[in-house]
């Protein structure tokens, strides 16, 4: 496998021998991989074979399982995925070498807890390096999704389990476009999608936690510029409620939802370790500062979803945007 895709706004080139790891990478980014066309990559991921560890002799320990030496940072069992990483940050390119060397516990977990293993491997190989490298452009991770909706571009924020995927997929099924389902990076102005499968009830792909299955995201585009911030919450009541939201409350919801996200639980330590080991970027990305900048720039509202499926996103936003609601038959 030698293919390229856009991940978090970065050109990521993967070079991997045929086999189960190549299958894992392909499944992790459905529809996103394209043939390598010779253009320079921002991130080069190379999966190497064998069980020999990356050399750490003479390297300086950064923390347990992480070393700095010879211009590179070595992470053993990165993010609990079973992959060792050797990360080299150049002036304009990030190189990541990955080798499957799981400790016994991770080897057993990879067989028994398949959905967990796939999420960790995707994070360590495809998501976290791109999130960190995007930080050099001032982009930070946010747990949100941008989608077009009848002439508007809302950024859907809020904790997991609030119904974002359902609203987003309903909009996409009606011809709209989205740059992600759960994760993106933003500089406070534009958002760049993080490619991963959508996990929803009734999907037809890999079985995941909470009774969900995976499926691809149709109509995916790489970047959108939101024109409003929409915070999702849920209640046991019947009908959804839409109400204005102050900028401070919107910023706090976007910030808190990002730190609550299970997809990013291991990212903060990963980013801090690379920042310390390479001397590049802050030890902690300015998530709250970007959330405040977005909330100050964009009008915000809260959509409180009811217990039962209700109106689509365009119809819910119609009173706030001043546009007529979409007519459905």
Short mmCIF file of C-alpha atoms in Angstrom, two decimals:
data_model
loop_
_atom_site.label_atom_id
_atom_site.label_comp_id
_atom_site.label_asym_id
_atom_site.label_seq_id
_atom_site.Cartn_x
_atom_site.Cartn_y
_atom_site.Cartn_z
CA UNK A 1 0.00 0.00 0.00
CA UNK A 2 1.32 3.39 -0.99
CA UNK A 3 -1.40 6.03 -0.92
CA UNK A 4 -2.13 9.60 0.13
CA UNK A 5 -5.03 11.39 1.76
CA UNK A 6 -5.79 14.75 3.39
CA UNK A 7 -5.94 14.37 7.16
CA UNK A 8 -6.58 17.42 9.39
CA UNK A 9 -5.62 19.60 6.44
CA UNK A 10 -2.26 17.82 6.02
CA UNK A 11 -1.15 15.64 3.11
CA UNK A 12 -0.48 12.24 4.66
CA UNK A 13 1.42 9.61 2.69
CA UNK A 14 1.24 6.01 3.94
CA UNK A 15 3.73 3.39 2.83
CA UNK A 16 2.86 -0.04 4.19
CA UNK A 17 3.51 -3.62 3.03
CA UNK A 18 0.47 -5.65 2.06
CA UNK A 19 -1.13 -7.42 4.97
CA UNK A 20 -3.35 -6.81 7.97
CA UNK A 21 -1.86 -3.39 8.82
CA UNK A 22 -2.53 -2.16 5.29
CA UNK A 23 -6.09 -3.47 5.61
CA UNK A 24 -6.43 -1.63 8.92
CA UNK A 25 -5.28 1.66 7.36
CA UNK A 26 -7.63 1.23 4.41
CA UNK A 27 -10.62 0.49 6.62
CA UNK A 28 -9.80 3.43 8.91
CA UNK A 29 -10.27 6.00 6.14
CA UNK A 30 -12.97 4.73 3.77
CA UNK A 31 -13.01 6.54 0.46
CA UNK A 32 -10.23 8.96 1.44
CA UNK A 33 -7.14 7.21 0.08
CA UNK A 34 -5.87 8.23 -3.34
CA UNK A 35 -2.91 6.96 -5.36
CA UNK A 36 0.35 8.67 -4.44
CA UNK A 37 0.93 11.20 -7.24
CA UNK A 38 4.47 12.26 -6.50
CA UNK A 39 3.48 15.48 -4.72
CA UNK A 40 5.38 16.19 -1.51
CA UNK A 41 3.68 15.03 1.67
CA UNK A 42 3.42 16.90 4.95
CA UNK A 43 3.42 13.64 6.90
CA UNK A 44 5.09 10.41 5.82
CA UNK A 45 3.97 7.25 7.61
CA UNK A 46 6.10 4.16 7.01
CA UNK A 47 5.11 0.83 8.50
CA UNK A 48 8.21 -1.33 8.86
CA UNK A 49 8.30 -5.08 9.39
CA UNK A 50 10.17 -7.18 11.94
CA UNK A 51 10.29 -7.20 15.73
CA UNK A 52 13.54 -5.32 16.23
CA UNK A 53 13.00 -2.30 18.52
CA UNK A 54 13.89 1.20 17.41
CA UNK A 55 17.31 2.13 18.72
CA UNK A 56 17.26 4.08 22.01
CA UNK A 57 20.84 3.48 23.15
CA UNK A 58 22.18 6.79 24.40
CA UNK A 59 18.78 8.45 24.09
CA UNK A 60 17.37 10.66 26.83
CA UNK A 61 14.24 9.32 28.56
CA UNK A 62 11.33 11.75 28.32
CA UNK A 63 8.83 9.72 30.30
CA UNK A 64 7.98 6.06 30.70
CA UNK A 65 8.20 4.48 27.24
CA UNK A 66 9.38 7.64 25.42
CA UNK A 67 12.94 8.65 24.45
CA UNK A 68 14.68 11.51 22.63
CA UNK A 69 17.86 10.95 20.71
CA UNK A 70 19.54 11.19 17.30
CA UNK A 71 17.03 13.81 16.15
CA UNK A 72 14.00 11.61 16.76
CA UNK A 73 11.46 10.72 19.43
CA UNK A 74 10.75 7.05 20.05
CA UNK A 75 7.43 6.03 21.61
CA UNK A 76 7.04 2.40 22.67
CA UNK A 77 3.52 0.97 22.61
CA UNK A 78 2.23 4.38 21.52
CA UNK A 79 -1.18 5.17 23.02
CA UNK A 80 -1.51 1.53 24.10
CA UNK A 81 -1.86 0.52 20.44
CA UNK A 82 0.94 -2.06 20.34
CA UNK A 83 2.85 0.00 17.75
CA UNK A 84 6.23 1.55 18.47
CA UNK A 85 6.77 4.88 16.71
CA UNK A 86 9.92 6.69 15.68
CA UNK A 87 8.98 10.32 14.97
CA UNK A 88 11.26 12.78 13.18
CA UNK A 89 10.14 16.38 12.73
CA UNK A 90 11.87 18.30 9.94
CA UNK A 91 11.45 21.85 8.78
CA UNK A 92 8.47 21.05 6.57
CA UNK A 93 7.77 17.35 7.03
CA UNK A 94 6.90 14.89 9.78
CA UNK A 95 8.20 11.35 9.38
CA UNK A 96 6.63 8.55 11.39
CA UNK A 97 8.02 5.01 11.33
CA UNK A 98 5.76 2.42 12.92
CA UNK A 99 6.51 -1.16 13.93
CA UNK A 100 4.10 -3.67 15.49
CA UNK A 101 5.76 -4.78 18.76
CA UNK A 102 2.95 -5.23 21.28
CA UNK A 103 3.55 -6.23 24.87
CA UNK A 104 1.67 -9.38 25.88
CA UNK A 105 -1.31 -7.47 27.28
CA UNK A 106 -1.78 -5.42 24.09
CA UNK A 107 -1.39 -8.51 21.92
CA UNK A 108 -4.18 -10.25 23.81
CA UNK A 109 -6.36 -7.12 23.79
CA UNK A 110 -5.92 -6.75 20.02
CA UNK A 111 -7.47 -10.20 19.60
CA UNK A 112 -10.18 -10.01 22.23
CA UNK A 113 -11.16 -6.32 22.15
CA UNK A 114 -11.09 -5.77 18.42
CA UNK A 115 -13.03 -2.51 18.31
CA UNK A 116 -10.83 -0.96 21.01
CA UNK A 117 -7.67 -2.05 19.20
CA UNK A 118 -8.79 -0.58 15.89
CA UNK A 119 -9.56 2.79 17.50
CA UNK A 120 -6.19 2.92 19.28
CA UNK A 121 -4.23 1.89 16.19
CA UNK A 122 -6.01 4.46 14.02
CA UNK A 123 -5.29 7.16 16.60
CA UNK A 124 -1.59 6.30 16.92
CA UNK A 125 -0.91 5.90 13.20
CA UNK A 126 -3.29 8.22 11.33
CA UNK A 127 -4.94 10.74 13.63
CA UNK A 128 -2.68 11.91 16.45
CA UNK A 129 0.43 12.59 14.32
CA UNK A 130 -1.71 14.65 11.91
CA UNK A 131 -3.42 16.52 14.75
CA UNK A 132 -0.05 17.38 16.27
CA UNK A 133 1.58 18.42 12.99
CA UNK A 134 -1.44 20.59 12.12
CA UNK A 135 -0.68 22.49 15.32
CA UNK A 136 2.29 24.15 13.66
CA UNK A 137 -0.27 25.99 11.51
CA UNK A 138 -2.11 27.12 14.63
CA UNK A 139 -4.85 24.49 14.34
CA UNK A 140 -6.12 22.74 17.46
CA UNK A 141 -8.27 19.63 17.88
CA UNK A 142 -11.96 20.19 18.56
CA UNK A 143 -14.68 17.63 19.12
CA UNK A 144 -17.13 19.00 16.57
CA UNK A 145 -18.26 18.61 12.98
CA UNK A 146 -18.94 21.17 10.26
CA UNK A 147 -21.70 20.46 7.75
CA UNK A 148 -23.59 22.45 5.15
CA UNK A 149 -27.31 22.89 5.80
CA UNK A 150 -29.56 24.77 3.35
CA UNK A 151 -27.09 27.55 2.68
CA UNK A 152 -25.56 27.70 6.17
CA UNK A 153 -22.49 26.03 7.63
CA UNK A 154 -23.07 25.15 11.30
CA UNK A 155 -20.31 23.74 13.47
CA UNK A 156 -22.01 21.05 15.57
CA UNK A 157 -20.44 20.89 19.02
CA UNK A 158 -21.22 19.14 22.28
CA UNK A 159 -20.36 15.89 24.07
CA UNK A 160 -20.69 12.50 22.42
CA UNK A 161 -24.04 10.77 22.41
CA UNK A 162 -26.10 13.93 21.83
CA UNK A 163 -27.24 13.06 18.30
CA UNK A 164 -24.66 14.85 16.14
CA UNK A 165 -24.05 11.86 13.85
CA UNK A 166 -27.78 11.38 13.27
CA UNK A 167 -28.32 15.03 12.30
CA UNK A 168 -25.20 15.10 10.15
CA UNK A 169 -25.98 11.90 8.26
CA UNK A 170 -29.55 13.03 7.67
CA UNK A 171 -28.22 16.27 6.14
CA UNK A 172 -25.68 14.43 4.00
CA UNK A 173 -28.34 12.02 2.79
CA UNK A 174 -30.22 15.08 1.54
CA UNK A 175 -27.26 16.26 -0.54
CA UNK A 176 -25.29 18.33 1.97
CA UNK A 177 -21.55 18.01 2.68
CA UNK A 178 -19.51 17.52 5.84
CA UNK A 179 -15.81 17.52 6.63
CA UNK A 180 -15.99 15.08 9.57
CA UNK A 181 -18.27 13.36 12.05
CA UNK A 182 -16.50 13.68 15.41
CA UNK A 183 -13.12 15.38 15.14
CA UNK A 184 -11.62 18.28 13.28
CA UNK A 185 -8.90 20.87 13.72
CA UNK A 186 -9.49 24.60 13.60
CA UNK A 187 -7.55 27.84 13.67
CA UNK A 188 -10.65 29.71 14.82
CA UNK A 189 -11.74 30.47 11.27
CA UNK A 190 -11.83 27.30 9.17
CA UNK A 191 -12.20 23.67 10.23
CA UNK A 192 -10.38 20.75 8.64
CA UNK A 193 -11.81 17.28 8.99
CA UNK A 194 -10.20 14.26 10.61
CA UNK A 195 -11.02 11.24 8.48
CA UNK A 196 -12.55 8.27 10.27
CA UNK A 197 -15.63 6.07 9.82
CA UNK A 198 -18.95 7.23 11.22
CA UNK A 199 -20.17 5.12 14.13
CA UNK A 200 -23.97 4.92 14.30
CA UNK A 201 -26.72 2.50 15.21
CA UNK A 202 -27.74 0.54 12.17
CA UNK A 203 -24.45 0.91 10.31
CA UNK A 204 -23.31 -1.99 8.21
CA UNK A 205 -19.59 -2.16 9.00
CA UNK A 206 -17.37 -3.10 11.92
CA UNK A 207 -19.16 -3.54 15.25
CA UNK A 208 -18.09 -0.89 17.78
CA UNK A 209 -18.99 0.10 21.34
CA UNK A 210 -22.49 1.14 22.48
CA UNK A 211 -24.19 -1.11 19.92
CA UNK A 212 -22.98 0.98 16.98
CA UNK A 213 -21.49 -0.05 13.66
CA UNK A 214 -19.23 1.82 11.28
CA UNK A 215 -19.98 3.24 7.87
CA UNK A 216 -18.35 5.72 5.53
CA UNK A 217 -19.29 9.39 5.44
CA UNK A 218 -20.65 10.31 1.99
CA UNK A 219 -20.10 13.83 0.71
CA UNK A 220 -16.95 14.35 2.75
CA UNK A 221 -14.89 17.46 1.95
CA UNK A 222 -11.62 18.53 3.49
CA UNK A 223 -12.40 22.00 4.86
CA UNK A 224 -15.36 24.23 5.68
CA UNK A 225 -15.71 27.73 7.14
CA UNK A 226 -18.54 27.68 9.70
CA UNK A 227 -20.92 30.63 9.88
CA UNK A 228 -22.54 29.64 13.18
CA UNK A 229 -21.85 27.55 16.26
CA UNK A 230 -24.50 25.02 17.29
CA UNK A 231 -24.26 23.26 20.65
CA UNK A 232 -26.21 20.03 20.91
CA UNK A 233 -27.73 18.66 24.09
CA UNK A 234 -30.45 16.16 24.86
CA UNK A 235 -33.47 15.86 27.11
CA UNK A 236 -36.12 13.25 27.78
CA UNK A 237 -38.84 15.54 26.45
CA UNK A 238 -40.62 14.95 23.18
CA UNK A 239 -39.91 17.80 20.76
CA UNK A 240 -36.56 19.53 20.12
CA UNK A 241 -36.02 23.08 21.37
CA UNK A 242 -33.81 25.72 19.71
CA UNK A 243 -32.67 28.74 21.70
CA UNK A 244 -29.98 31.43 21.48
CA UNK A 245 -26.73 30.82 23.34
CA UNK A 246 -24.31 33.38 24.76
CA UNK A 247 -20.77 33.37 23.37
CA UNK A 248 -19.26 32.44 26.74
CA UNK A 249 -21.54 29.43 27.11
CA UNK A 250 -20.86 28.33 23.53
CA UNK A 251 -17.09 28.54 24.04
CA UNK A 252 -17.27 26.56 27.26
CA UNK A 253 -19.42 23.87 25.62
CA UNK A 254 -16.98 23.51 22.71
CA UNK A 255 -14.00 23.41 25.08
CA UNK A 256 -15.54 20.97 27.54
CA UNK A 257 -16.86 18.71 24.78
CA UNK A 258 -13.35 18.48 23.35
CA UNK A 259 -11.78 17.47 26.65
CA UNK A 260 -14.58 15.01 27.36
CA UNK A 261 -14.15 13.24 24.01
CA UNK A 262 -12.97 9.66 24.32
CA UNK A 263 -11.31 9.96 20.90
CA UNK A 264 -8.84 12.48 22.37
CA UNK A 265 -8.31 10.93 25.79
CA UNK A 266 -4.77 9.80 24.95
CA UNK A 267 -3.90 12.69 22.67
CA UNK A 268 -2.86 15.24 25.28
CA UNK A 269 0.01 13.10 26.60
CA UNK A 270 1.00 12.18 23.03
CA UNK A 271 1.20 15.85 22.00
CA UNK A 272 3.05 16.94 25.13
CA UNK A 273 5.63 14.19 24.68
CA UNK A 274 6.31 15.15 21.05
CA UNK A 275 6.48 18.84 21.93
CA UNK A 276 9.03 18.17 24.67
CA UNK A 277 11.00 15.71 22.56
CA UNK A 278 11.18 17.83 19.40
CA UNK A 279 11.11 21.32 20.87
CA UNK A 280 8.30 22.21 18.47
CA UNK A 281 4.89 23.56 19.36
CA UNK A 282 3.29 24.11 22.73
CA UNK A 283 3.06 21.31 25.28
CA UNK A 284 -0.67 21.91 25.25
CA UNK A 285 -2.67 23.23 22.27
CA UNK A 286 -4.68 26.41 22.92
CA UNK A 287 -8.08 24.72 22.66
CA UNK A 288 -9.97 27.18 24.83
CA UNK A 289 -8.46 30.22 23.08
CA UNK A 290 -9.59 28.95 19.68
CA UNK A 291 -13.04 28.08 21.06
CA UNK A 292 -13.40 31.60 22.46
CA UNK A 293 -12.31 33.13 19.15
CA UNK A 294 -14.90 31.09 17.27
CA UNK A 295 -17.68 31.86 19.74
CA UNK A 296 -16.88 35.58 19.62
CA UNK A 297 -17.01 35.59 15.81
CA UNK A 298 -20.00 33.34 15.18
CA UNK A 299 -23.65 33.54 16.27
CA UNK A 300 -24.48 30.62 18.54
CA UNK A 301 -27.53 28.63 19.48
CA UNK A 302 -28.34 25.48 21.42
CA UNK A 303 -30.43 22.66 20.02
CA UNK A 304 -31.95 20.50 22.75
CA UNK A 305 -32.93 17.27 21.06
CA UNK A 306 -35.85 15.25 22.33
CA UNK A 307 -36.13 11.55 22.99
CA UNK A 308 -37.70 10.86 19.59
CA UNK A 309 -36.32 11.66 16.12
CA UNK A 310 -37.54 15.05 15.02
CA UNK A 311 -36.86 17.67 12.38
CA UNK A 312 -33.71 17.76 10.29
CA UNK A 313 -30.88 20.21 10.82
CA UNK A 314 -31.99 22.75 8.20
CA UNK A 315 -35.50 22.87 9.66
CA UNK A 316 -34.20 23.22 13.20
CA UNK A 317 -31.93 26.11 12.21
CA UNK A 318 -34.50 27.93 10.06
CA UNK A 319 -35.72 30.32 12.82
CA UNK A 320 -32.14 31.23 13.77
CA UNK A 321 -30.98 31.81 10.19
CA UNK A 322 -34.05 33.58 8.89
CA UNK A 323 -34.24 31.10 6.00
CA UNK A 324 -37.37 29.11 5.22
CA UNK A 325 -37.35 25.54 6.45
CA UNK A 326 -36.70 22.86 3.89
CA UNK A 327 -39.87 21.19 2.64
CA UNK A 328 -39.88 17.41 2.77
CA UNK A 329 -42.48 15.06 1.36
#
